[in-house]
Coordinates of C-alpha atoms and ligand atoms in Angstrom, one line a residue:
Chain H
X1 CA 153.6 119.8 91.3
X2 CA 152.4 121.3 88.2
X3 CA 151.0 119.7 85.0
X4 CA 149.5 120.3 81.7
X5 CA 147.8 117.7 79.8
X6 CA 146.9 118.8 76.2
X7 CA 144.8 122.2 77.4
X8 CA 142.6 124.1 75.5
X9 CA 140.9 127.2 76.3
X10 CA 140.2 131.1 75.2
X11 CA 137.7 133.3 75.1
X12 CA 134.6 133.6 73.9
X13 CA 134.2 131.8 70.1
X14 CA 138.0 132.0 69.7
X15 CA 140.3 129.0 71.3
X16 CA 143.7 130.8 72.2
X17 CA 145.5 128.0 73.5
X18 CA 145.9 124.9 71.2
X19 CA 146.6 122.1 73.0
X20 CA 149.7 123.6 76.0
X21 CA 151.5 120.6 77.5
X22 CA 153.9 121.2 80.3
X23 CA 155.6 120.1 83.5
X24 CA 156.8 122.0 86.8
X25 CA 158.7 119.7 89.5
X26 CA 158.9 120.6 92.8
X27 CA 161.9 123.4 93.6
X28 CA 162.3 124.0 89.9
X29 CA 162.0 127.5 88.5
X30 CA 160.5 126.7 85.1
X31 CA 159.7 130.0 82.6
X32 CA 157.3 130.5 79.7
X33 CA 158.5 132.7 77.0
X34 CA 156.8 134.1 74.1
X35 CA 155.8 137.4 72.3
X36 CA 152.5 139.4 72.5
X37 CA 149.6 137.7 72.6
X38 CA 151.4 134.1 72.4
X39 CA 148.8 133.1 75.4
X40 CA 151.2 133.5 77.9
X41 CA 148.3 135.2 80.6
X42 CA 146.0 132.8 79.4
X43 CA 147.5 130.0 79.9
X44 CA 148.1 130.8 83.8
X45 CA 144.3 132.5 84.1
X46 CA 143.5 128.7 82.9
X47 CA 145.7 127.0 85.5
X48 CA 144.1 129.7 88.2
X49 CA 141.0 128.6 86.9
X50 CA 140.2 132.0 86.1
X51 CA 138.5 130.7 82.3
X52 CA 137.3 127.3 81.9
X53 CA 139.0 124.7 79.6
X54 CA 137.6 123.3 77.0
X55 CA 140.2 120.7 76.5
X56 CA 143.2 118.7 78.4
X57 CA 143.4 118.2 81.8
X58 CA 145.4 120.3 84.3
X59 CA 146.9 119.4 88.1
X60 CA 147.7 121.5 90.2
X61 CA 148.9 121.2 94.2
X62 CA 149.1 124.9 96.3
X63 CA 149.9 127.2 93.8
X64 CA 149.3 131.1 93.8
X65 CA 149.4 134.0 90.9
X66 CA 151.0 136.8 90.7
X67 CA 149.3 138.7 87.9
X68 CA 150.2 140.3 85.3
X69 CA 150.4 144.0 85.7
X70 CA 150.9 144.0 89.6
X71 CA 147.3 144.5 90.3
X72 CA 147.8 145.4 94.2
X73 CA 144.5 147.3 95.9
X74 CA 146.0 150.8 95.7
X75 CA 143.6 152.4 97.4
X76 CA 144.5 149.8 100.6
X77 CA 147.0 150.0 103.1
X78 CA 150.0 147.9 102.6
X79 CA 149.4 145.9 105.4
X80 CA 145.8 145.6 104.3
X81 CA 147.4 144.0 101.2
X82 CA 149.1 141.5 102.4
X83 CA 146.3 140.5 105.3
X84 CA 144.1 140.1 102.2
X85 CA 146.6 137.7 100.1
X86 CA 146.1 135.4 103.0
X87 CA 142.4 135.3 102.7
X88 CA 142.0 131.6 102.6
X89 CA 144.5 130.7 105.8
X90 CA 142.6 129.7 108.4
X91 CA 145.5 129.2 110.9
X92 CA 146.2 133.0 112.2
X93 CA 149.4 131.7 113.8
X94 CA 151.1 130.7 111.3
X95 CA 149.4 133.4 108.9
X96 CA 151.3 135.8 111.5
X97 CA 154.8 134.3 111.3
X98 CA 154.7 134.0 107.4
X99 CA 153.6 137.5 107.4
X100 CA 156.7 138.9 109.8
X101 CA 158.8 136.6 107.8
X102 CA 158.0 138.3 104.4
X103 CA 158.5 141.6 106.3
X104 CA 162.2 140.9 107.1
X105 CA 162.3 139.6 103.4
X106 CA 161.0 142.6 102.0
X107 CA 162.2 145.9 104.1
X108 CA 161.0 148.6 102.1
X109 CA 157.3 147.0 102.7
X110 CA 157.6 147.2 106.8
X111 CA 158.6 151.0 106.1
X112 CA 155.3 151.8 104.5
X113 CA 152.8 148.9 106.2
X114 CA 150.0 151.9 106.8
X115 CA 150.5 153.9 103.4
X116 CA 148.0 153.6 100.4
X117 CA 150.0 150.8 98.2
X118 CA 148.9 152.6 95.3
X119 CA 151.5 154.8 96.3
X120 CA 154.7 152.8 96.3
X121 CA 157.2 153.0 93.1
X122 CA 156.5 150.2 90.5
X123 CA 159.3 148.2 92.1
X124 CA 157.9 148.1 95.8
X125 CA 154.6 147.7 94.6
X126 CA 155.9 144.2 92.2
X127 CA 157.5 143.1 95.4
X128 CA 153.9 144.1 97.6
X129 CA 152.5 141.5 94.4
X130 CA 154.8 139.1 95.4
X131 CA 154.2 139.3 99.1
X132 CA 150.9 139.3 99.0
X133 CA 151.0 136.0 97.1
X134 CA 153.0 134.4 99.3
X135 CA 150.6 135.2 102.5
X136 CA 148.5 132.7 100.7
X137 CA 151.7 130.2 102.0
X138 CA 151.3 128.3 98.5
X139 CA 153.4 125.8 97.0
X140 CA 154.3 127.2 93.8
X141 CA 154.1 130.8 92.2
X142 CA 152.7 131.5 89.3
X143 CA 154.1 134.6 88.2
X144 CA 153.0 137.0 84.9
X145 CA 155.3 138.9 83.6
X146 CA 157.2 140.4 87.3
X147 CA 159.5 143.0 84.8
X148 CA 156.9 144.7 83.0
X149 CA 156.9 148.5 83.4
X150 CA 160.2 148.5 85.5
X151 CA 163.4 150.0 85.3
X152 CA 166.1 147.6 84.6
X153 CA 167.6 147.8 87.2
X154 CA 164.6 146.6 89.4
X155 CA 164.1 144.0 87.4
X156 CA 167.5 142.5 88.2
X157 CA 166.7 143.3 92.1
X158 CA 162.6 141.6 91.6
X159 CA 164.9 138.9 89.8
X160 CA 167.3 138.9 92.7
X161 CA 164.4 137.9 95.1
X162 CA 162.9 135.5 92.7
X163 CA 165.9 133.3 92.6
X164 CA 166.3 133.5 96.9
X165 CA 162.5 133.4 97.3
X166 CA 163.0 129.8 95.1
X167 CA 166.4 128.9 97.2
X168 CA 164.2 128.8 100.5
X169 CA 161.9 126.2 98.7
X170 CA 159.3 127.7 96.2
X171 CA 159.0 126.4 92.8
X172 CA 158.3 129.0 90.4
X173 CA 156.4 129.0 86.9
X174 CA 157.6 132.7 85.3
X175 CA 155.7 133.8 82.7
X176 CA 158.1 136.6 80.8
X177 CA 159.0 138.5 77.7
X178 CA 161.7 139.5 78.9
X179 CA 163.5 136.5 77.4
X180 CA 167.1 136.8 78.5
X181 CA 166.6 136.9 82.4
X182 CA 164.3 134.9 82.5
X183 CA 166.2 131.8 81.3
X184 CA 168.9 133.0 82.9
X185 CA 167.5 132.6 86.2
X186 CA 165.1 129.6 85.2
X187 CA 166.2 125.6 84.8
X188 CA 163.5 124.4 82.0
X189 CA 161.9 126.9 79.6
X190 CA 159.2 126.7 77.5
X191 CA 158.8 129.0 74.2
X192 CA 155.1 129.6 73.8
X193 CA 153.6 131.0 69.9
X194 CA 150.0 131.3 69.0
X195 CA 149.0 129.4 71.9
X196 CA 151.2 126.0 70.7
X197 CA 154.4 125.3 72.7
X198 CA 157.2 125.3 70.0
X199 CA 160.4 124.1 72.5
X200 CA 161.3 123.2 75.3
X201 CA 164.2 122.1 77.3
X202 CA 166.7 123.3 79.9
X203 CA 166.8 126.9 79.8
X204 CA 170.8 127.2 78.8
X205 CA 169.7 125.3 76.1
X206 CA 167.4 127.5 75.0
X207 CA 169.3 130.6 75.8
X208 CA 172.1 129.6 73.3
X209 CA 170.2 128.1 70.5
X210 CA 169.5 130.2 67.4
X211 CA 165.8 130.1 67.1
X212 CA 165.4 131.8 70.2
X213 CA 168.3 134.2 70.1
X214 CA 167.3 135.5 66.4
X215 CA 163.4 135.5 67.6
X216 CA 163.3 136.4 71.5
X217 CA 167.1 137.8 72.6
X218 CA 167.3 140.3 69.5
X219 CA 170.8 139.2 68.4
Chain R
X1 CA 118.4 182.2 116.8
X2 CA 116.1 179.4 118.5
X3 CA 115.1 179.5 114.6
X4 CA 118.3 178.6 113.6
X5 CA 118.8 175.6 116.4
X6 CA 115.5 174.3 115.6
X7 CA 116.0 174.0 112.1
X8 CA 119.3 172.1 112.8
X9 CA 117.8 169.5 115.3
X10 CA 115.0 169.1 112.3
X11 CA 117.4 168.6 109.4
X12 CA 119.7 166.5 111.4
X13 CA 117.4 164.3 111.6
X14 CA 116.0 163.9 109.0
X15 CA 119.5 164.2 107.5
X16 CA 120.9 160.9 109.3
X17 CA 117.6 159.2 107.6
X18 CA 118.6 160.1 104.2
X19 CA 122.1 159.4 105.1
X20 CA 121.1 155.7 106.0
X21 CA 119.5 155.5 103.0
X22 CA 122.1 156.9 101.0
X23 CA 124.4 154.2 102.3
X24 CA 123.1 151.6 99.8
X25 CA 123.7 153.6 96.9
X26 CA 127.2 154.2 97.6
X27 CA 128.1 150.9 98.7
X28 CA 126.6 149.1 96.0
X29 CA 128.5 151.5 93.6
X30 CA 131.3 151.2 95.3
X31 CA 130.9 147.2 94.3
X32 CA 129.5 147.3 91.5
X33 CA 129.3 150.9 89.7
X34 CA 125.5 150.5 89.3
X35 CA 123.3 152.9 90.8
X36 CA 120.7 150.6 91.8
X37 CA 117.4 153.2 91.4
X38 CA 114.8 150.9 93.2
X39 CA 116.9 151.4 96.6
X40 CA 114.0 154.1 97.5
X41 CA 111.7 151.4 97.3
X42 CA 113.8 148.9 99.6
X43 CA 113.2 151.9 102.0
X44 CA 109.8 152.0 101.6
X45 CA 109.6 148.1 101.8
X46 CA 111.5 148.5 105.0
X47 CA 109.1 151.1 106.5
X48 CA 106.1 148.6 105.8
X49 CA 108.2 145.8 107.2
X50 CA 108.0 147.1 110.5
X51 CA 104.8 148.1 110.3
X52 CA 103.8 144.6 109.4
X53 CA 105.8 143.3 112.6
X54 CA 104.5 145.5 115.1
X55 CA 101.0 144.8 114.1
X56 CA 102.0 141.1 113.9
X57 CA 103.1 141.4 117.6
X58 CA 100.5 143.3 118.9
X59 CA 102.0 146.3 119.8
X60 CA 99.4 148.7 122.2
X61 CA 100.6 152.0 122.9
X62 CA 101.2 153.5 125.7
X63 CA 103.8 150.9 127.0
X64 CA 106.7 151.9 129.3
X65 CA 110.0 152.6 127.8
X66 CA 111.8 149.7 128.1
X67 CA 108.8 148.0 126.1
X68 CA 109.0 150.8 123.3
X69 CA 112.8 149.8 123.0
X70 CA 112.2 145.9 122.5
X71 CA 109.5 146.7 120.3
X72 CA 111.4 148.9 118.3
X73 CA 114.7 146.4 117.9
X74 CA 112.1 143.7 116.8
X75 CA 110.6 146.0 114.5
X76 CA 114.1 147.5 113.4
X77 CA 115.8 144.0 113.2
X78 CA 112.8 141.9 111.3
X79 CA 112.7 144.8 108.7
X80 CA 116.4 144.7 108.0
X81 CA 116.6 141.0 107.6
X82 CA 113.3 141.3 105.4
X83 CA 114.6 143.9 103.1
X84 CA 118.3 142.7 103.3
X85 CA 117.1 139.8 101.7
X86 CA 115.0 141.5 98.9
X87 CA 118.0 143.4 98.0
X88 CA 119.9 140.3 97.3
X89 CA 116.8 138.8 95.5
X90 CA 116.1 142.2 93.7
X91 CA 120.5 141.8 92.7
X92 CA 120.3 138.1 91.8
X93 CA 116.6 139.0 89.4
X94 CA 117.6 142.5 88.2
X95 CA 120.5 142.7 87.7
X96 CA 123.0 139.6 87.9
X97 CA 121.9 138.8 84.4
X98 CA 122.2 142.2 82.8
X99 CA 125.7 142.5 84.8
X100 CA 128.0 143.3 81.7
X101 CA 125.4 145.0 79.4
X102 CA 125.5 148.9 79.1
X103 CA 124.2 151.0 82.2
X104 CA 120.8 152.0 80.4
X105 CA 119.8 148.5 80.7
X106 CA 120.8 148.1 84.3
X107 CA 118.6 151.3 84.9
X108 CA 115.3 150.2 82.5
X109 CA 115.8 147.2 85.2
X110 CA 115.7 149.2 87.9
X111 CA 112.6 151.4 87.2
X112 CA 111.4 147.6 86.5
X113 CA 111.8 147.2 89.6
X114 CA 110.5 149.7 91.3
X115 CA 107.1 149.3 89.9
X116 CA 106.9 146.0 90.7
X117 CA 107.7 147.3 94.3
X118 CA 105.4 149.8 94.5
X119 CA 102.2 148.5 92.8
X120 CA 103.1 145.0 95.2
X121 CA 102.5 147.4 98.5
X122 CA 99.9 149.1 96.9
X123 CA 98.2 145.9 96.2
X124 CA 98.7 144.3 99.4
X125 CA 98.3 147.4 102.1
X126 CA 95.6 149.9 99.6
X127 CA 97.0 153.0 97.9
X128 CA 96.2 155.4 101.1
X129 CA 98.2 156.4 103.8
X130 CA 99.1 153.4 106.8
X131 CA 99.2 155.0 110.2
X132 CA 102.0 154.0 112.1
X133 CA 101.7 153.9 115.9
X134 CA 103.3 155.8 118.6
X135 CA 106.3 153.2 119.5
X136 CA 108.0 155.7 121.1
X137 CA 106.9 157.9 124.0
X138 CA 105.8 160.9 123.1
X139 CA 108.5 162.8 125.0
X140 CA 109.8 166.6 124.5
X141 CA 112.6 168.2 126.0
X142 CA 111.9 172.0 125.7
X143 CA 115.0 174.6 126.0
X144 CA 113.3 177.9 125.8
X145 CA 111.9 177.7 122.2
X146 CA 114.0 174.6 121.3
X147 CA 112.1 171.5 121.2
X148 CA 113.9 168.2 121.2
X149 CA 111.7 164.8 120.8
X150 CA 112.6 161.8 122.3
X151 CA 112.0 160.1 118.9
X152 CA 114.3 162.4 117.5
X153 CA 117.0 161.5 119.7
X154 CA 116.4 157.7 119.3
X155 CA 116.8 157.9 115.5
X156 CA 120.0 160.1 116.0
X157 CA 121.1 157.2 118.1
X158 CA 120.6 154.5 116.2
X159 CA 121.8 155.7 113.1
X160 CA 124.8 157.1 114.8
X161 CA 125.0 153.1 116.4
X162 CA 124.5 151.8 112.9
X163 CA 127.5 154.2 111.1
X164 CA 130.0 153.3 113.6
X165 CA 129.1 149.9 113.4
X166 CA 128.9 150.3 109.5
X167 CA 132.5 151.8 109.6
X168 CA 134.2 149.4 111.8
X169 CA 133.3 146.8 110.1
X170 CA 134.5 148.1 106.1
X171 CA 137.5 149.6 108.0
X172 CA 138.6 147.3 110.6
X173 CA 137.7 143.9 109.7
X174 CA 138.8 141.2 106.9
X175 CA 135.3 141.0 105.6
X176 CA 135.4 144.9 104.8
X177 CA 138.6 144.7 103.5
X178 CA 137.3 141.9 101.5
X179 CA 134.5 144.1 100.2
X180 CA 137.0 147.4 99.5
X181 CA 139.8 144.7 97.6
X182 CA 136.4 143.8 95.5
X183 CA 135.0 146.9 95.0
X184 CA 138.7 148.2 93.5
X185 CA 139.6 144.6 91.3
X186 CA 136.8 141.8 91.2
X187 CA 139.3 139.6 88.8
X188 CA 142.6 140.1 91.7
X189 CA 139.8 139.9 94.5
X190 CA 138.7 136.1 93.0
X191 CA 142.9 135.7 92.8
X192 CA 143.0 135.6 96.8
X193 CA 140.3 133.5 97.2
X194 CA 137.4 135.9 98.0
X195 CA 134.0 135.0 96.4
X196 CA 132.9 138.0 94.8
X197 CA 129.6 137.0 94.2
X198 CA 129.2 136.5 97.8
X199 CA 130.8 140.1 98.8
X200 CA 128.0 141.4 96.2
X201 CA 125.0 139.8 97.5
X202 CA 126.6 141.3 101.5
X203 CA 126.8 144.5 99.9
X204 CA 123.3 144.9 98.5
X205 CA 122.2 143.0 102.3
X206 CA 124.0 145.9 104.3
X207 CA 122.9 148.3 102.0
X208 CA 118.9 147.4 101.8
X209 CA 119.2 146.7 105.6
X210 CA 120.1 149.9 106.5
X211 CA 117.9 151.9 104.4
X212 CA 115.2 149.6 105.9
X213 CA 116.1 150.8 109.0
X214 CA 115.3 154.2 107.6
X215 CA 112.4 153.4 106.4
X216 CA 111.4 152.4 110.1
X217 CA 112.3 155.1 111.6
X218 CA 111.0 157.8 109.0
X219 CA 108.0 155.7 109.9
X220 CA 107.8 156.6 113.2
X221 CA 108.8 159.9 112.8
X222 CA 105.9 161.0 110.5
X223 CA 103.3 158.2 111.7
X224 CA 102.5 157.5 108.7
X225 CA 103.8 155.4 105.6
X226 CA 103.0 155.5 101.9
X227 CA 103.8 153.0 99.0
X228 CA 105.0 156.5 97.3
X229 CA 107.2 157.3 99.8
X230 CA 110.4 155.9 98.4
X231 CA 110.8 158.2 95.7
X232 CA 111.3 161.5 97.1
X233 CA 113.0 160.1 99.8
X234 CA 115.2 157.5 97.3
X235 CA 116.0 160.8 95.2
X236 CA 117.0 163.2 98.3
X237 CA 119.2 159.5 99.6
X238 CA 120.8 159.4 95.6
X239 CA 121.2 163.5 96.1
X240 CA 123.5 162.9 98.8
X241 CA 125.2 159.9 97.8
X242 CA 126.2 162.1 94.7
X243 CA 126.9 165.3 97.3
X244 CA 129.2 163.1 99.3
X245 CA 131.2 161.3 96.3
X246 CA 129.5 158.3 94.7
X247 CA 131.4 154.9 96.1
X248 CA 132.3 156.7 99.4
X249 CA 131.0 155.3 102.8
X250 CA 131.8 158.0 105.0
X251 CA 130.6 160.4 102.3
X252 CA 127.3 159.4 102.2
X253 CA 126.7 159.9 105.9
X254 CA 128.0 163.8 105.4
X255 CA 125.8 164.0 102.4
X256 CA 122.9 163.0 103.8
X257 CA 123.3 165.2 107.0
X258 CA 123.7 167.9 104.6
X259 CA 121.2 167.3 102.3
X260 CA 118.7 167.0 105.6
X261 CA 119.8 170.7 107.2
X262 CA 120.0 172.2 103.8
X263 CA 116.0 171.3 104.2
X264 CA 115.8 171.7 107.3
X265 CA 117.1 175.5 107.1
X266 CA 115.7 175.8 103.7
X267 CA 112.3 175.1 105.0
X268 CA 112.7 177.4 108.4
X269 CA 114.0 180.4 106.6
X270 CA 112.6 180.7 102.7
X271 CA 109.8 178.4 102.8
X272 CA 108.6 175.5 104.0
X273 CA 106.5 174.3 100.8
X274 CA 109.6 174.5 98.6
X275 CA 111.2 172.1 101.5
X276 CA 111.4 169.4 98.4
X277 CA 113.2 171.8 96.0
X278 CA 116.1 172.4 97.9
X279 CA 118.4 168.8 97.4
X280 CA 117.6 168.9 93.7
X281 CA 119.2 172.4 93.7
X282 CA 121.9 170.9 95.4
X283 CA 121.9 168.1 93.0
X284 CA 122.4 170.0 89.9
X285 CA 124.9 172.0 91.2
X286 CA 127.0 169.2 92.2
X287 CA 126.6 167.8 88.7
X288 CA 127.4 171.1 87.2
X289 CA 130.5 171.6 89.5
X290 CA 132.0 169.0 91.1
X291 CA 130.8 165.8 89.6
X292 CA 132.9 163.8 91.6
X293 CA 131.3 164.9 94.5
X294 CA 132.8 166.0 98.1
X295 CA 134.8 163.3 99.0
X296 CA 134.6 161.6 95.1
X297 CA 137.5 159.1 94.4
X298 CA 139.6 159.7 91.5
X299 CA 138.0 157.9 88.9
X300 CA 141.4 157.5 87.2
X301 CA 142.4 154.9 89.4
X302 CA 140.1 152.3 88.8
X303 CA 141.7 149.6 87.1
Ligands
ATP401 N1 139.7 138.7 77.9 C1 140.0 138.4 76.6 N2 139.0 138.3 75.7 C2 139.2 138.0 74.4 N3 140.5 137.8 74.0 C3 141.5 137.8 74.8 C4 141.3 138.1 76.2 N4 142.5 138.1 76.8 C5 143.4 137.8 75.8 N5 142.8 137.6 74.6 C6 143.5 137.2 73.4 O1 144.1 136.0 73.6 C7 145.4 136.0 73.0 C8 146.5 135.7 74.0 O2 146.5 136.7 75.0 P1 147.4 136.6 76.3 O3 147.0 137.7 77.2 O4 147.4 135.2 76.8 O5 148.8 136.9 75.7 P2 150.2 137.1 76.4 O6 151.1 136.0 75.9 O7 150.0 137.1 77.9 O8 150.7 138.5 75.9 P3 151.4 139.7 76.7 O9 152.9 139.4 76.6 O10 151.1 140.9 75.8 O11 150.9 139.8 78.0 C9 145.6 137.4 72.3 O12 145.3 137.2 71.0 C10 144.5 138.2 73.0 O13 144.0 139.2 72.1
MG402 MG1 150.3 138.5 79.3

């Protein structure tokens, strides 16, 4: 579904990402750790495509990004949003089912379809993020960092809809620092440092080894 | 009273002129944040556009009215396509290169440009006044001391025609929800698939079509056409793209409306030689007051 060969890339003179290998299958939700400035953003802007790489090789089938940040158009309607998230679906039929579908999905976003989005809480306006991804009716989600800025006890309910937004078929590639939900949620995990991976394996794994509970959970 | 009412017809029209005008500034601000300062001169291109095609076709005055109104679509329609596309040359030589250097530079471009403009129409047309004929019919409806021209009601009509049309299309449509996503988040806009160069090079298109449009009908409204005329005119257009809040569509039209009576009455009641004065007054006192303009957006919330 999803795989890096070996990839290179940063910005400017300076490589940030050394050589990232990694593997999403189909159905899987698979998260990226890592601290500030590990390359976590950078390594999805260079699976979007968003930078060029200057190394490695990178497939890709369907997938869609959720940036980090939110980054709805909050000076659009809501239902503006998500009409532009499907921007490259041609057929308007099925663009109009997926559409009613994320609706009943996501309540709180039929409520305010004709407000400005830019004035929904933090919470509706991840979930508008996430909607308006899936308009784009992709194969896998990319998604940066869903819990920053938010309350925790949105993030459990954006984490909620993450796990039955991959239950209904979507394979996920989470991008977090918030370490301990993420790989409770995920299957595989990746710990990303200075733009090297430095493990990987099945996320319970990873949850209960040392390394990452001393560097990542805070225990 | 009839003063009054006279005045307003006046400044109304020419207030929707500067107001078509103005609408390239705003939009391409709105994409870009660049005030693109040789827009005056895509207005004055525009005016000599039409020109060029009536006199290309032939054009004899005196024709009935349903003659005047092909003539003027040709004219209206092979000036906006001509100066649509010298906005998007004028974007892709002026100012796609410089697009992440410091605004000076965008601006020393622009004046670039300008001159280039000018001096070309100088060079090709001569330095004096071109006479433009009498499309129109020389028609006046007369209420007691109010005059109305027919020519004045065709460039009320079409510029209203042109605003709605304008304002459907950003409101209503994916494309001008394409261009609004772009103007607030070019890197989220390329996320969704829209190509932002391409919503750029429409922008500057709409913008220099519509100013062209301006320039054809500011044309006909004075008969005559100058390769100087994009200046005051650009300046009045920038005045009440400013007056109506920079990056604002529907603000622009106000502005310019305003900006066009405050002549209008400026002219009828203190005096008609200070008729230029009057939208740099208003211009500084914006600056001074409310920067942001009438309608001005938040500037906070630009990401
Ligand atoms: N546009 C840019 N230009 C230059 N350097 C950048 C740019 N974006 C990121 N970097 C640098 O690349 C490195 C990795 O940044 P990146 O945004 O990928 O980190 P991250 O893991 O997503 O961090 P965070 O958790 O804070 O979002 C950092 O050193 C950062 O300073
Ligand atoms: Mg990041």
């Amino acid at each position: 579904m999803l795989k890096l060969e070996n990839v290179k890339a940063g910005y400017g003179s300076i490589e940030v990402l050394h050589g990232i290998s990694l593997e999403v299958s189909e159905g899987e939700i698979v998260t990226v750790i890592g601290a500030n400035g590990a390359g976590k953003t950078t390594t999805l802007s260079a699976i979007s495509g968003l930078i060029p790489l200057r190394g490695g090789k990178i497939v890709t089938l369907g997938i869609c990004q959720v940036p980090e940040g939110r980054r709805i158009f909050s000076r659009l309607t809501v239902h503006e949003n998500l009409k532009l998230g499907a921007f490259r679906v041609r057929d308007k039929k099925k663009c109009a089912q997926t559409y009613e579908t994320l609706l009943d999905f996501f309540p709180i976003l039929r409520e305010r379809l004709n407000q400005p989005a830019g004035l929904l809480s933090g919470g509706e306006q991840q979930m508008l993020a996430i909607a308006r991804g899936l308009m784009s009716q992709p194969k896998m989600l990319l998604l940066d960092e869903p819990s920053l800025g938010l309350a925790p006890k949105l993030v459990a309910s954006i984490f909620d809809y993450l796990v039955k937004i991959n239950r209904s078929g979507m394979t996920i590639l989470l991008v977090e620092q918030n370490a301990r939900l993420a790989l409770e949620v995920a299957s595989r995990a990746y710990v990303i440092e200075t733009g090297n991976i430095l493990m990987k394996g099945p996320a319970q794994e990873l949850l209960h080894s040392d390394k990452v509970k001393k560097a990542y959970l805070g225990e | 009273m009839e003063l009054f009412v006279q005045q307003l017809i006046n400044g109304l029209t020419i207030g929707t002129i500067y107001a078509l005008i103005a609408l390239g500034y705003t939009m391409v601000y709105g994409i870009i944040q660049l005030i693109n300062f040789a827009h005056g001169e895509v207005f004055m291109v525009g005016a000599y556009i039409g020109l060029t095609a009536i006199t290309f076709f032939g054009f004899v005055s005196g024709s009935t009215l349903p003659m005047a109104m092909l003539y003027l679509a040709v004219m209206l329609l092979i000036s906006m396509a001509g100066s649509g596309l010298l906005g998007i040359v004028i974007d892709q030589i002026a100012y796609r290169p410089i697009r992440n250097s410091p605004r000076l530079v965008a601006l020393i471009s622009a004046i670039g440009v300008s001159f280039v403009l000018q001096n070309a129409v100088m060079l090709i047309y001569g330095p004096q006044d071109q006479g433009v004929p009498q499309i129109v019919p020389d028609i006046h409806f007369i209420f007691g001391d109010v005059t109305i021209t027919l020519m004045q009601i065709m460039i009320l009509a079409v510029s209203l025609v042109l605003m709605v049309f304008l304002n459907f299309l950003v409101q209503h449509t994916q494309l001008g929800r394409a261009m609004r996503a772009t103007s607030q988040d070019h890197k989220m806009a390329r996320l969704v698939g829209i190509n932002v160069n391409w919503i750029i090079s429409l922008t500057f298109f709409i913008g220099s079509a519509m100013a062209a449009v301006g320039g054809v009908l500011f044309g006909l409204y004075y008969h005559t056409v100058n390769f100087h005329d994009g200046y005051l005119a650009g300046l009045k257009a920038f005045t009440a793209a400013v007056l109506g809040g920079i990056g604002n569509i529907p603000g622009a039209m106000v502005g310019g409306v305003l900006i066009g009576l405050a002549e209008g009455l400026g002219a009828g009641y203190i005096s008609s030689e200070w008729k230029n004065v009057f939208a740099f007054v208003i211009l500084v006192l914006i600056l001074l007051f409310k920067p942001t303009g009438l309608f001005g957006e938040r500037v906070a919330d630009r990401a």
